[in-house]
Amino acid sequence: TKDMQIQEGLCILVQEGKITDIVPDTTDLHDYKIINLHGHYILPGLINMHVHLAGSGKPQKKQRDNEKLVNTIMGSSLIRAVAYNMVAGFARDELLSGVTTIRTVGGLGDFDTRLRDEIKAGKKTGPRILAANQGISVPGGHMAGSVAIAAATTADALKHLEKSKKENVDLIKLMITGGVLDAKEKGVPGELKMAPEMVRAVCDKAHADGYIVSAHVESPEGVRVALENGVDSIEHGAKLDDDMIRLFKERGAFLCTTISPALPYALFDRSITNATEVEQYNGNVVFHKYVGVSNSFAIYTATGRSAELAGIGDITGSIEKGKMADMIVTAKNPLEDLRALRNLEMVVTGGTIIDHPKIRKRKQVEAELDKFL
């Protein structure tokens, strides 16, 4: 909950990957394998609501031609296989970092749904995946030709929607405005790219088919177009005003702020991020300020609240009877210091235990983040 507090003297009973009960530690447990946490802290697995598995998150020394790179990757069966294994490795990194569920919002071909299914089948190690596969952009739009297709017409967009259905995606992703990385001038990272009528047509068809629609948006105009035409979640967003809040409420939509990539671009020294002056300027245009909340609210946002918004609140996001056993264990109390989440004693995913997970860390990034914690 958003007001979570430490509870002691309890046992979490797990069978076949699900939490069957939470009982006092005086309960007779002779039928169970007992795992003693020795005074450590257990909390729900984290949920990352905005992931592009094609990227590692490592700062690049210079911007690449993503469309050309993706064409090269997808044009060769050998390179495609290497790329798929790389994507699977990035997903595994998420899990070993304590993220037991991810929501992908633009990827390479059908890699995300394919990986989702292999993880479900036990063929790969990784988090639960809610997958969008390739997003829908427009020629010259955000991520067009890389992790999104470039739909020149509404008919093209609807054709891709049918393709996404056949790939059994979990959600649909639109690229409605430009982004920080593809803006060529200062002050235009959220330039409207997708026509309102295309947004409306895709949302209407997606909703009729049972999908929610997520949209990349980085300007007030983009937020208005997205919400007025049926989008369910705004990714990144823009500075809120009363009219925008009204539209969110009327639509029943939510905002996924994606602070983790935005904060480095806006606030880190450019020698760390390798961002250009234009990119950092535009990062600050999009990312106005971050909001101080309690550690408990931050953890709630990254667990139960995100599960609810993603539509899986009945499956995961909290340690409750009937939910999946998705949990992480820390030696120190994250309610006192969120940095406790950097060093995990254990990750539990659907009841499967990964003891003392090891993952390569980016010390330089951690040191920069410490300045803002």
PDB file of N, CA and C in Angstrom, residues 212-297:
ATOM      1  N   ILE A 212      -5.567  -2.004 -24.657  1.00  0.00           N
ATOM      2  CA  ILE A 212      -5.367  -0.624 -24.246  1.00  0.00           C
ATOM      3  C   ILE A 212      -4.292  -0.015 -25.136  1.00  0.00           C
ATOM      4  N   VAL A 213      -4.295   1.306 -25.227  1.00  0.00           N
ATOM      5  CA  VAL A 213      -3.357   2.005 -26.108  1.00  0.00           C
ATOM      6  C   VAL A 213      -2.475   2.929 -25.281  1.00  0.00           C
ATOM      7  N   SER A 214      -1.180   2.758 -25.458  1.00  0.00           N
ATOM      8  CA  SER A 214      -0.179   3.598 -24.806  1.00  0.00           C
ATOM      9  C   SER A 214       0.432   4.509 -25.862  1.00  0.00           C
ATOM     10  N   ALA A 215       0.811   5.737 -25.471  1.00  0.00           N
ATOM     11  CA  ALA A 215       1.332   6.666 -26.477  1.00  0.00           C
ATOM     12  C   ALA A 215       2.523   7.465 -25.975  1.00  0.00           C
ATOM     13  N   HIS A 216       3.560   7.516 -26.812  1.00  0.00           N
ATOM     14  CA  HIS A 216       4.699   8.417 -26.592  1.00  0.00           C
ATOM     15  C   HIS A 216       4.229   9.844 -26.877  1.00  0.00           C
ATOM     16  N   VAL A 217       4.299  10.698 -25.847  1.00  0.00           N
ATOM     17  CA  VAL A 217       3.849  12.093 -25.972  1.00  0.00           C
ATOM     18  C   VAL A 217       4.766  12.977 -25.140  1.00  0.00           C
ATOM     19  N   GLU A 218       5.257  14.097 -25.727  1.00  0.00           N
ATOM     20  CA  GLU A 218       6.167  14.972 -24.990  1.00  0.00           C
ATOM     21  C   GLU A 218       5.813  16.450 -25.146  1.00  0.00           C
ATOM     22  N   SER A 219       4.529  16.768 -25.245  1.00  0.00           N
ATOM     23  CA  SER A 219       4.126  18.174 -25.316  1.00  0.00           C
ATOM     24  C   SER A 219       2.665  18.305 -24.894  1.00  0.00           C
ATOM     25  N   PRO A 220       2.264  19.479 -24.409  1.00  0.00           N
ATOM     26  CA  PRO A 220       0.851  19.682 -24.050  1.00  0.00           C
ATOM     27  C   PRO A 220      -0.093  19.421 -25.223  1.00  0.00           C
ATOM     28  N   GLU A 221       0.297  19.852 -26.428  1.00  0.00           N
ATOM     29  CA  GLU A 221      -0.548  19.615 -27.599  1.00  0.00           C
ATOM     30  C   GLU A 221      -0.693  18.124 -27.852  1.00  0.00           C
ATOM     31  N   GLY A 222       0.402  17.385 -27.716  1.00  0.00           N
ATOM     32  CA  GLY A 222       0.355  15.936 -27.914  1.00  0.00           C
ATOM     33  C   GLY A 222      -0.527  15.243 -26.893  1.00  0.00           C
ATOM     34  N   VAL A 223      -0.436  15.668 -25.622  1.00  0.00           N
ATOM     35  CA  VAL A 223      -1.284  15.096 -24.576  1.00  0.00           C
ATOM     36  C   VAL A 223      -2.755  15.325 -24.915  1.00  0.00           C
ATOM     37  N   ARG A 224      -3.075  16.538 -25.344  1.00  0.00           N
ATOM     38  CA  ARG A 224      -4.468  16.852 -25.678  1.00  0.00           C
ATOM     39  C   ARG A 224      -4.965  15.973 -26.826  1.00  0.00           C
ATOM     40  N   VAL A 225      -4.181  15.869 -27.893  1.00  0.00           N
ATOM     41  CA  VAL A 225      -4.574  15.040 -29.041  1.00  0.00           C
ATOM     42  C   VAL A 225      -4.743  13.583 -28.614  1.00  0.00           C
ATOM     43  N   ALA A 226      -3.815  13.083 -27.798  1.00  0.00           N
ATOM     44  CA  ALA A 226      -3.870  11.685 -27.361  1.00  0.00           C
ATOM     45  C   ALA A 226      -5.128  11.406 -26.534  1.00  0.00           C
ATOM     46  N   LEU A 227      -5.382  12.240 -25.533  1.00  0.00           N
ATOM     47  CA  LEU A 227      -6.499  11.985 -24.631  1.00  0.00           C
ATOM     48  C   LEU A 227      -7.846  12.224 -25.302  1.00  0.00           C
ATOM     49  N   GLU A 228      -7.913  13.232 -26.147  1.00  0.00           N
ATOM     50  CA  GLU A 228      -9.184  13.509 -26.829  1.00  0.00           C
ATOM     51  C   GLU A 228      -9.555  12.414 -27.828  1.00  0.00           C
ATOM     52  N   ASN A 229      -8.556  11.618 -28.231  1.00  0.00           N
ATOM     53  CA  ASN A 229      -8.819  10.618 -29.267  1.00  0.00           C
ATOM     54  C   ASN A 229      -8.676   9.181 -28.782  1.00  0.00           C
ATOM     55  N   GLY A 230      -8.637   8.992 -27.451  1.00  0.00           N
ATOM     56  CA  GLY A 230      -8.815   7.655 -26.919  1.00  0.00           C
ATOM     57  C   GLY A 230      -7.635   6.952 -26.297  1.00  0.00           C
ATOM     58  N   VAL A 231      -6.469   7.596 -26.188  1.00  0.00           N
ATOM     59  CA  VAL A 231      -5.295   6.941 -25.598  1.00  0.00           C
ATOM     60  C   VAL A 231      -5.521   6.671 -24.111  1.00  0.00           C
ATOM     61  N   ASP A 232      -5.014   5.523 -23.641  1.00  0.00           N
ATOM     62  CA  ASP A 232      -5.218   5.105 -22.251  1.00  0.00           C
ATOM     63  C   ASP A 232      -4.060   5.459 -21.324  1.00  0.00           C
ATOM     64  N   SER A 233      -2.842   5.505 -21.857  1.00  0.00           N
ATOM     65  CA  SER A 233      -1.713   5.909 -21.013  1.00  0.00           C
ATOM     66  C   SER A 233      -0.785   6.822 -21.798  1.00  0.00           C
ATOM     67  N   ILE A 234      -0.377   7.894 -21.147  1.00  0.00           N
ATOM     68  CA  ILE A 234       0.572   8.855 -21.712  1.00  0.00           C
ATOM     69  C   ILE A 234       1.953   8.509 -21.183  1.00  0.00           C
ATOM     70  N   GLU A 235       2.885   8.244 -22.104  1.00  0.00           N
ATOM     71  CA  GLU A 235       4.259   7.924 -21.723  1.00  0.00           C
ATOM     72  C   GLU A 235       5.115   9.172 -21.867  1.00  0.00           C
ATOM     73  N   HIS A 236       5.794   9.553 -20.811  1.00  0.00           N
ATOM     74  CA  HIS A 236       6.635  10.750 -20.698  1.00  0.00           C
ATOM     75  C   HIS A 236       5.789  11.949 -20.260  1.00  0.00           C
ATOM     76  N   GLY A 237       4.915  12.487 -21.130  1.00  0.00           N
ATOM     77  CA  GLY A 237       4.005  13.550 -20.716  1.00  0.00           C
ATOM     78  C   GLY A 237       4.549  14.947 -20.927  1.00  0.00           C
ATOM     79  N   ALA A 238       3.864  15.902 -20.312  1.00  0.00           N
ATOM     80  CA  ALA A 238       4.198  17.321 -20.431  1.00  0.00           C
ATOM     81  C   ALA A 238       3.720  18.017 -19.173  1.00  0.00           C
ATOM     82  N   LYS A 239       4.082  19.283 -19.033  1.00  0.00           N
ATOM     83  CA  LYS A 239       3.698  20.035 -17.847  1.00  0.00           C
ATOM     84  C   LYS A 239       2.177  20.094 -17.725  1.00  0.00           C
ATOM     85  N   LEU A 240       1.678  19.706 -16.570  1.00  0.00           N
ATOM     86  CA  LEU A 240       0.235  19.619 -16.360  1.00  0.00           C
ATOM     87  C   LEU A 240      -0.399  20.988 -16.177  1.00  0.00           C
ATOM     88  N   ASP A 241      -1.609  21.130 -16.697  1.00  0.00           N
ATOM     89  CA  ASP A 241      -2.446  22.280 -16.368  1.00  0.00           C
ATOM     90  C   ASP A 241      -3.846  21.756 -16.074  1.00  0.00           C
ATOM     91  N   ASP A 242      -4.755  22.640 -15.678  1.00  0.00           N
ATOM     92  CA  ASP A 242      -6.090  22.206 -15.253  1.00  0.00           C
ATOM     93  C   ASP A 242      -6.841  21.492 -16.375  1.00  0.00           C
ATOM     94  N   ASP A 243      -6.698  21.978 -17.598  1.00  0.00           N
ATOM     95  CA  ASP A 243      -7.416  21.365 -18.716  1.00  0.00           C
ATOM     96  C   ASP A 243      -6.880  19.963 -18.989  1.00  0.00           C
ATOM     97  N   MET A 244      -5.570  19.794 -18.865  1.00  0.00           N
ATOM     98  CA  MET A 244      -4.978  18.485 -19.086  1.00  0.00           C
ATOM     99  C   MET A 244      -5.454  17.498 -18.014  1.00  0.00           C
ATOM    100  N   ILE A 245      -5.487  17.953 -16.772  1.00  0.00           N
ATOM    101  CA  ILE A 245      -5.961  17.096 -15.677  1.00  0.00           C
ATOM    102  C   ILE A 245      -7.416  16.686 -15.919  1.00  0.00           C
ATOM    103  N   ARG A 246      -8.222  17.629 -16.418  1.00  0.00           N
ATOM    104  CA  ARG A 246      -9.619  17.314 -16.740  1.00  0.00           C
ATOM    105  C   ARG A 246      -9.696  16.212 -17.790  1.00  0.00           C
ATOM    106  N   LEU A 247      -8.863  16.302 -18.824  1.00  0.00           N
ATOM    107  CA  LEU A 247      -8.876  15.294 -19.874  1.00  0.00           C
ATOM    108  C   LEU A 247      -8.451  13.922 -19.342  1.00  0.00           C
ATOM    109  N   PHE A 248      -7.433  13.893 -18.472  1.00  0.00           N
ATOM    110  CA  PHE A 248      -7.016  12.625 -17.863  1.00  0.00           C
ATOM    111  C   PHE A 248      -8.177  11.997 -17.108  1.00  0.00           C
ATOM    112  N   LYS A 249      -8.883  12.804 -16.332  1.00  0.00           N
ATOM    113  CA  LYS A 249      -9.995  12.279 -15.532  1.00  0.00           C
ATOM    114  C   LYS A 249     -11.143  11.813 -16.413  1.00  0.00           C
ATOM    115  N   GLU A 250     -11.481  12.598 -17.416  1.00  0.00           N
ATOM    116  CA  GLU A 250     -12.585  12.224 -18.303  1.00  0.00           C
ATOM    117  C   GLU A 250     -12.268  10.939 -19.067  1.00  0.00           C
ATOM    118  N   ARG A 251     -11.023  10.800 -19.491  1.00  0.00           N
ATOM    119  CA  ARG A 251     -10.628   9.623 -20.264  1.00  0.00           C
ATOM    120  C   ARG A 251     -10.375   8.427 -19.355  1.00  0.00           C
ATOM    121  N   GLY A 252     -10.100   8.660 -18.073  1.00  0.00           N
ATOM    122  CA  GLY A 252      -9.700   7.568 -17.191  1.00  0.00           C
ATOM    123  C   GLY A 252      -8.310   7.065 -17.521  1.00  0.00           C
ATOM    124  N   ALA A 253      -7.485   7.981 -18.034  1.00  0.00           N
ATOM    125  CA  ALA A 253      -6.130   7.619 -18.475  1.00  0.00           C
ATOM    126  C   ALA A 253      -5.126   7.854 -17.349  1.00  0.00           C
ATOM    127  N   PHE A 254      -3.911   7.341 -17.544  1.00  0.00           N
ATOM    128  CA  PHE A 254      -2.863   7.570 -16.538  1.00  0.00           C
ATOM    129  C   PHE A 254      -1.581   8.031 -17.208  1.00  0.00           C
ATOM    130  N   LEU A 255      -0.701   8.619 -16.395  1.00  0.00           N
ATOM    131  CA  LEU A 255       0.571   9.161 -16.852  1.00  0.00           C
ATOM    132  C   LEU A 255       1.711   8.284 -16.356  1.00  0.00           C
ATOM    133  N   CYS A 256       2.540   7.818 -17.289  1.00  0.00           N
ATOM    134  CA  CYS A 256       3.759   7.083 -16.952  1.00  0.00           C
ATOM    135  C   CYS A 256       4.924   8.038 -17.189  1.00  0.00           C
ATOM    136  N   THR A 257       5.485   8.580 -16.118  1.00  0.00           N
ATOM    137  CA  THR A 257       6.383   9.734 -16.247  1.00  0.00           C
ATOM    138  C   THR A 257       7.779   9.402 -16.780  1.00  0.00           C
ATOM    139  N   THR A 258       8.199   8.160 -16.697  1.00  0.00           N
ATOM    140  CA  THR A 258       9.525   7.736 -17.183  1.00  0.00           C
ATOM    141  C   THR A 258      10.643   8.627 -16.661  1.00  0.00           C
ATOM    142  N   ILE A 259      10.651   8.842 -15.358  1.00  0.00           N
ATOM    143  CA  ILE A 259      11.670   9.708 -14.755  1.00  0.00           C
ATOM    144  C   ILE A 259      13.076   9.140 -14.962  1.00  0.00           C
ATOM    145  N   SER A 260      13.222   7.808 -14.970  1.00  0.00           N
ATOM    146  CA  SER A 260      14.575   7.229 -14.973  1.00  0.00           C
ATOM    147  C   SER A 260      15.405   7.612 -16.193  1.00  0.00           C
ATOM    148  N   PRO A 261      14.857   7.660 -17.419  1.00  0.00           N
ATOM    149  CA  PRO A 261      15.683   8.165 -18.517  1.00  0.00           C
ATOM    150  C   PRO A 261      15.705   9.684 -18.593  1.00  0.00           C
ATOM    151  N   ALA A 262      14.645  10.330 -18.098  1.00  0.00           N
ATOM    152  CA  ALA A 262      14.563  11.786 -18.233  1.00  0.00           C
ATOM    153  C   ALA A 262      15.517  12.509 -17.290  1.00  0.00           C
ATOM    154  N   LEU A 263      15.621  12.012 -16.067  1.00  0.00           N
ATOM    155  CA  LEU A 263      16.460  12.706 -15.083  1.00  0.00           C
ATOM    156  C   LEU A 263      17.926  12.803 -15.525  1.00  0.00           C
ATOM    157  N   PRO A 264      18.541  11.708 -16.010  1.00  0.00           N
ATOM    158  CA  PRO A 264      19.926  11.848 -16.473  1.00  0.00           C
ATOM    159  C   PRO A 264      20.083  12.864 -17.599  1.00  0.00           C
ATOM    160  N   TYR A 265      19.155  12.861 -18.548  1.00  0.00           N
ATOM    161  CA  TYR A 265      19.277  13.790 -19.675  1.00  0.00           C
ATOM    162  C   TYR A 265      19.151  15.238 -19.219  1.00  0.00           C
ATOM    163  N   ALA A 266      18.293  15.470 -18.242  1.00  0.00           N
ATOM    164  CA  ALA A 266      18.063  16.842 -17.806  1.00  0.00           C
ATOM    165  C   ALA A 266      19.118  17.329 -16.817  1.00  0.00           C
ATOM    166  N   LEU A 267      19.612  16.429 -15.959  1.00  0.00           N
ATOM    167  CA  LEU A 267      20.395  16.891 -14.819  1.00  0.00           C
ATOM    168  C   LEU A 267      21.842  16.395 -14.770  1.00  0.00           C
ATOM    169  N   PHE A 268      22.157  15.276 -15.413  1.00  0.00           N
ATOM    170  CA  PHE A 268      23.535  14.786 -15.374  1.00  0.00           C
ATOM    171  C   PHE A 268      24.429  15.683 -16.231  1.00  0.00           C
ATOM    172  N   ASP A 269      25.707  15.702 -15.882  1.00  0.00           N
ATOM    173  CA  ASP A 269      26.678  16.386 -16.708  1.00  0.00           C
ATOM    174  C   ASP A 269      26.753  15.689 -18.059  1.00  0.00           C
ATOM    175  N   ARG A 270      26.880  16.462 -19.129  1.00  0.00           N
ATOM    176  CA  ARG A 270      26.885  15.883 -20.471  1.00  0.00           C
ATOM    177  C   ARG A 270      28.098  14.999 -20.724  1.00  0.00           C
ATOM    178  N   SER A 271      29.133  15.148 -19.919  1.00  0.00           N
ATOM    179  CA  SER A 271      30.287  14.265 -20.059  1.00  0.00           C
ATOM    180  C   SER A 271      29.944  12.839 -19.626  1.00  0.00           C
ATOM    181  N   ILE A 272      28.886  12.694 -18.822  1.00  0.00           N
ATOM    182  CA  ILE A 272      28.443  11.374 -18.376  1.00  0.00           C
ATOM    183  C   ILE A 272      27.477  10.766 -19.388  1.00  0.00           C
ATOM    184  N   THR A 273      26.501  11.564 -19.835  1.00  0.00           N
ATOM    185  CA  THR A 273      25.449  11.038 -20.716  1.00  0.00           C
ATOM    186  C   THR A 273      25.844  11.040 -22.190  1.00  0.00           C
ATOM    187  N   ASN A 274      26.860  11.827 -22.534  1.00  0.00           N
ATOM    188  CA  ASN A 274      27.244  12.031 -23.939  1.00  0.00           C
ATOM    189  C   ASN A 274      26.126  12.679 -24.748  1.00  0.00           C
ATOM    190  N   ALA A 275      25.206  13.355 -24.070  1.00  0.00           N
ATOM    191  CA  ALA A 275      24.126  14.055 -24.765  1.00  0.00           C
ATOM    192  C   ALA A 275      24.663  15.327 -25.403  1.00  0.00           C
ATOM    193  N   THR A 276      24.061  15.709 -26.511  1.00  0.00           N
ATOM    194  CA  THR A 276      24.421  16.982 -27.126  1.00  0.00           C
ATOM    195  C   THR A 276      23.763  18.110 -26.354  1.00  0.00           C
ATOM    196  N   GLU A 277      24.195  19.336 -26.620  1.00  0.00           N
ATOM    197  CA  GLU A 277      23.588  20.494 -25.965  1.00  0.00           C
ATOM    198  C   GLU A 277      22.095  20.571 -26.287  1.00  0.00           C
ATOM    199  N   VAL A 278      21.736  20.292 -27.549  1.00  0.00           N
ATOM    200  CA  VAL A 278      20.325  20.324 -27.959  1.00  0.00           C
ATOM    201  C   VAL A 278      19.525  19.261 -27.210  1.00  0.00           C
ATOM    202  N   GLU A 279      20.089  18.052 -27.083  1.00  0.00           N
ATOM    203  CA  GLU A 279      19.373  16.969 -26.391  1.00  0.00           C
ATOM    204  C   GLU A 279      19.169  17.294 -24.923  1.00  0.00           C
ATOM    205  N   GLN A 280      20.185  17.848 -24.273  1.00  0.00           N
ATOM    206  CA  GLN A 280      20.005  18.185 -22.862  1.00  0.00           C
ATOM    207  C   GLN A 280      19.015  19.321 -22.695  1.00  0.00           C
ATOM    208  N   TYR A 281      19.068  20.308 -23.566  1.00  0.00           N
ATOM    209  CA  TYR A 281      18.098  21.411 -23.517  1.00  0.00           C
ATOM    210  C   TYR A 281      16.685  20.863 -23.642  1.00  0.00           C
ATOM    211  N   ASN A 282      16.471  19.980 -24.612  1.00  0.00           N
ATOM    212  CA  ASN A 282      15.147  19.418 -24.810  1.00  0.00           C
ATOM    213  C   ASN A 282      14.743  18.479 -23.679  1.00  0.00           C
ATOM    214  N   GLY A 283      15.735  17.831 -23.068  1.00  0.00           N
ATOM    215  CA  GLY A 283      15.434  17.022 -21.889  1.00  0.00           C
ATOM    216  C   GLY A 283      14.866  17.871 -20.776  1.00  0.00           C
ATOM    217  N   ASN A 284      15.383  19.061 -20.621  1.00  0.00           N
ATOM    218  CA  ASN A 284      14.862  19.972 -19.600  1.00  0.00           C
ATOM    219  C   ASN A 284      13.503  20.548 -19.974  1.00  0.00           C
ATOM    220  N   VAL A 285      13.234  20.688 -21.275  1.00  0.00           N
ATOM    221  CA  VAL A 285      11.907  21.138 -21.716  1.00  0.00           C
ATOM    222  C   VAL A 285      10.851  20.128 -21.298  1.00  0.00           C
ATOM    223  N   VAL A 286      11.159  18.847 -21.510  1.00  0.00           N
ATOM    224  CA  VAL A 286      10.205  17.776 -21.210  1.00  0.00           C
ATOM    225  C   VAL A 286      10.134  17.513 -19.711  1.00  0.00           C
ATOM    226  N   PHE A 287      11.302  17.517 -19.076  1.00  0.00           N
ATOM    227  CA  PHE A 287      11.394  17.109 -17.680  1.00  0.00           C
ATOM    228  C   PHE A 287      11.525  18.346 -16.812  1.00  0.00           C
ATOM    229  N   HIS A 288      10.425  18.842 -16.271  1.00  0.00           N
ATOM    230  CA  HIS A 288      10.448  20.106 -15.545  1.00  0.00           C
ATOM    231  C   HIS A 288      10.996  19.955 -14.121  1.00  0.00           C
ATOM    232  N   LYS A 289      10.512  19.004 -13.392  1.00  0.00           N
ATOM    233  CA  LYS A 289      11.007  18.789 -12.024  1.00  0.00           C
ATOM    234  C   LYS A 289      10.526  17.427 -11.555  1.00  0.00           C
ATOM    235  N   TYR A 290      11.187  16.917 -10.564  1.00  0.00           N
ATOM    236  CA  TYR A 290      10.700  15.670 -10.004  1.00  0.00           C
ATOM    237  C   TYR A 290      10.031  15.963  -8.662  1.00  0.00           C
ATOM    238  N   VAL A 291       9.104  15.086  -8.279  1.00  0.00           N
ATOM    239  CA  VAL A 291       8.235  15.344  -7.135  1.00  0.00           C
ATOM    240  C   VAL A 291       8.724  14.551  -5.933  1.00  0.00           C
ATOM    241  N   GLY A 292       8.907  15.235  -4.820  1.00  0.00           N
ATOM    242  CA  GLY A 292       9.340  14.564  -3.607  1.00  0.00           C
ATOM    243  C   GLY A 292       8.193  13.804  -2.964  1.00  0.00           C
ATOM    244  N   VAL A 293       8.320  12.490  -2.864  1.00  0.00           N
ATOM    245  CA  VAL A 293       7.330  11.664  -2.168  1.00  0.00           C
ATOM    246  C   VAL A 293       8.069  10.789  -1.168  1.00  0.00           C
ATOM    247  N   SER A 294       7.320  10.158  -0.300  1.00  0.00           N
ATOM    248  CA  SER A 294       7.932   9.268   0.682  1.00  0.00           C
ATOM    249  C   SER A 294       8.476   8.019  -0.008  1.00  0.00           C
ATOM    250  N   ASN A 295       9.417   7.352   0.651  1.00  0.00           N
ATOM    251  CA  ASN A 295       9.944   6.102   0.106  1.00  0.00           C
ATOM    252  C   ASN A 295       8.845   5.056  -0.034  1.00  0.00           C
ATOM    253  N   SER A 296       7.916   5.033   0.935  1.00  0.00           N
ATOM    254  CA  SER A 296       6.837   4.046   0.861  1.00  0.00           C
ATOM    255  C   SER A 296       5.959   4.305  -0.354  1.00  0.00           C
ATOM    256  N   PHE A 297       5.704   5.573  -0.663  1.00  0.00           N
ATOM    257  CA  PHE A 297       4.876   5.878  -1.831  1.00  0.00           C
ATOM    258  C   PHE A 297       5.625   5.548  -3.122  1.00  0.00           C
TER     259      PHE A 297
END
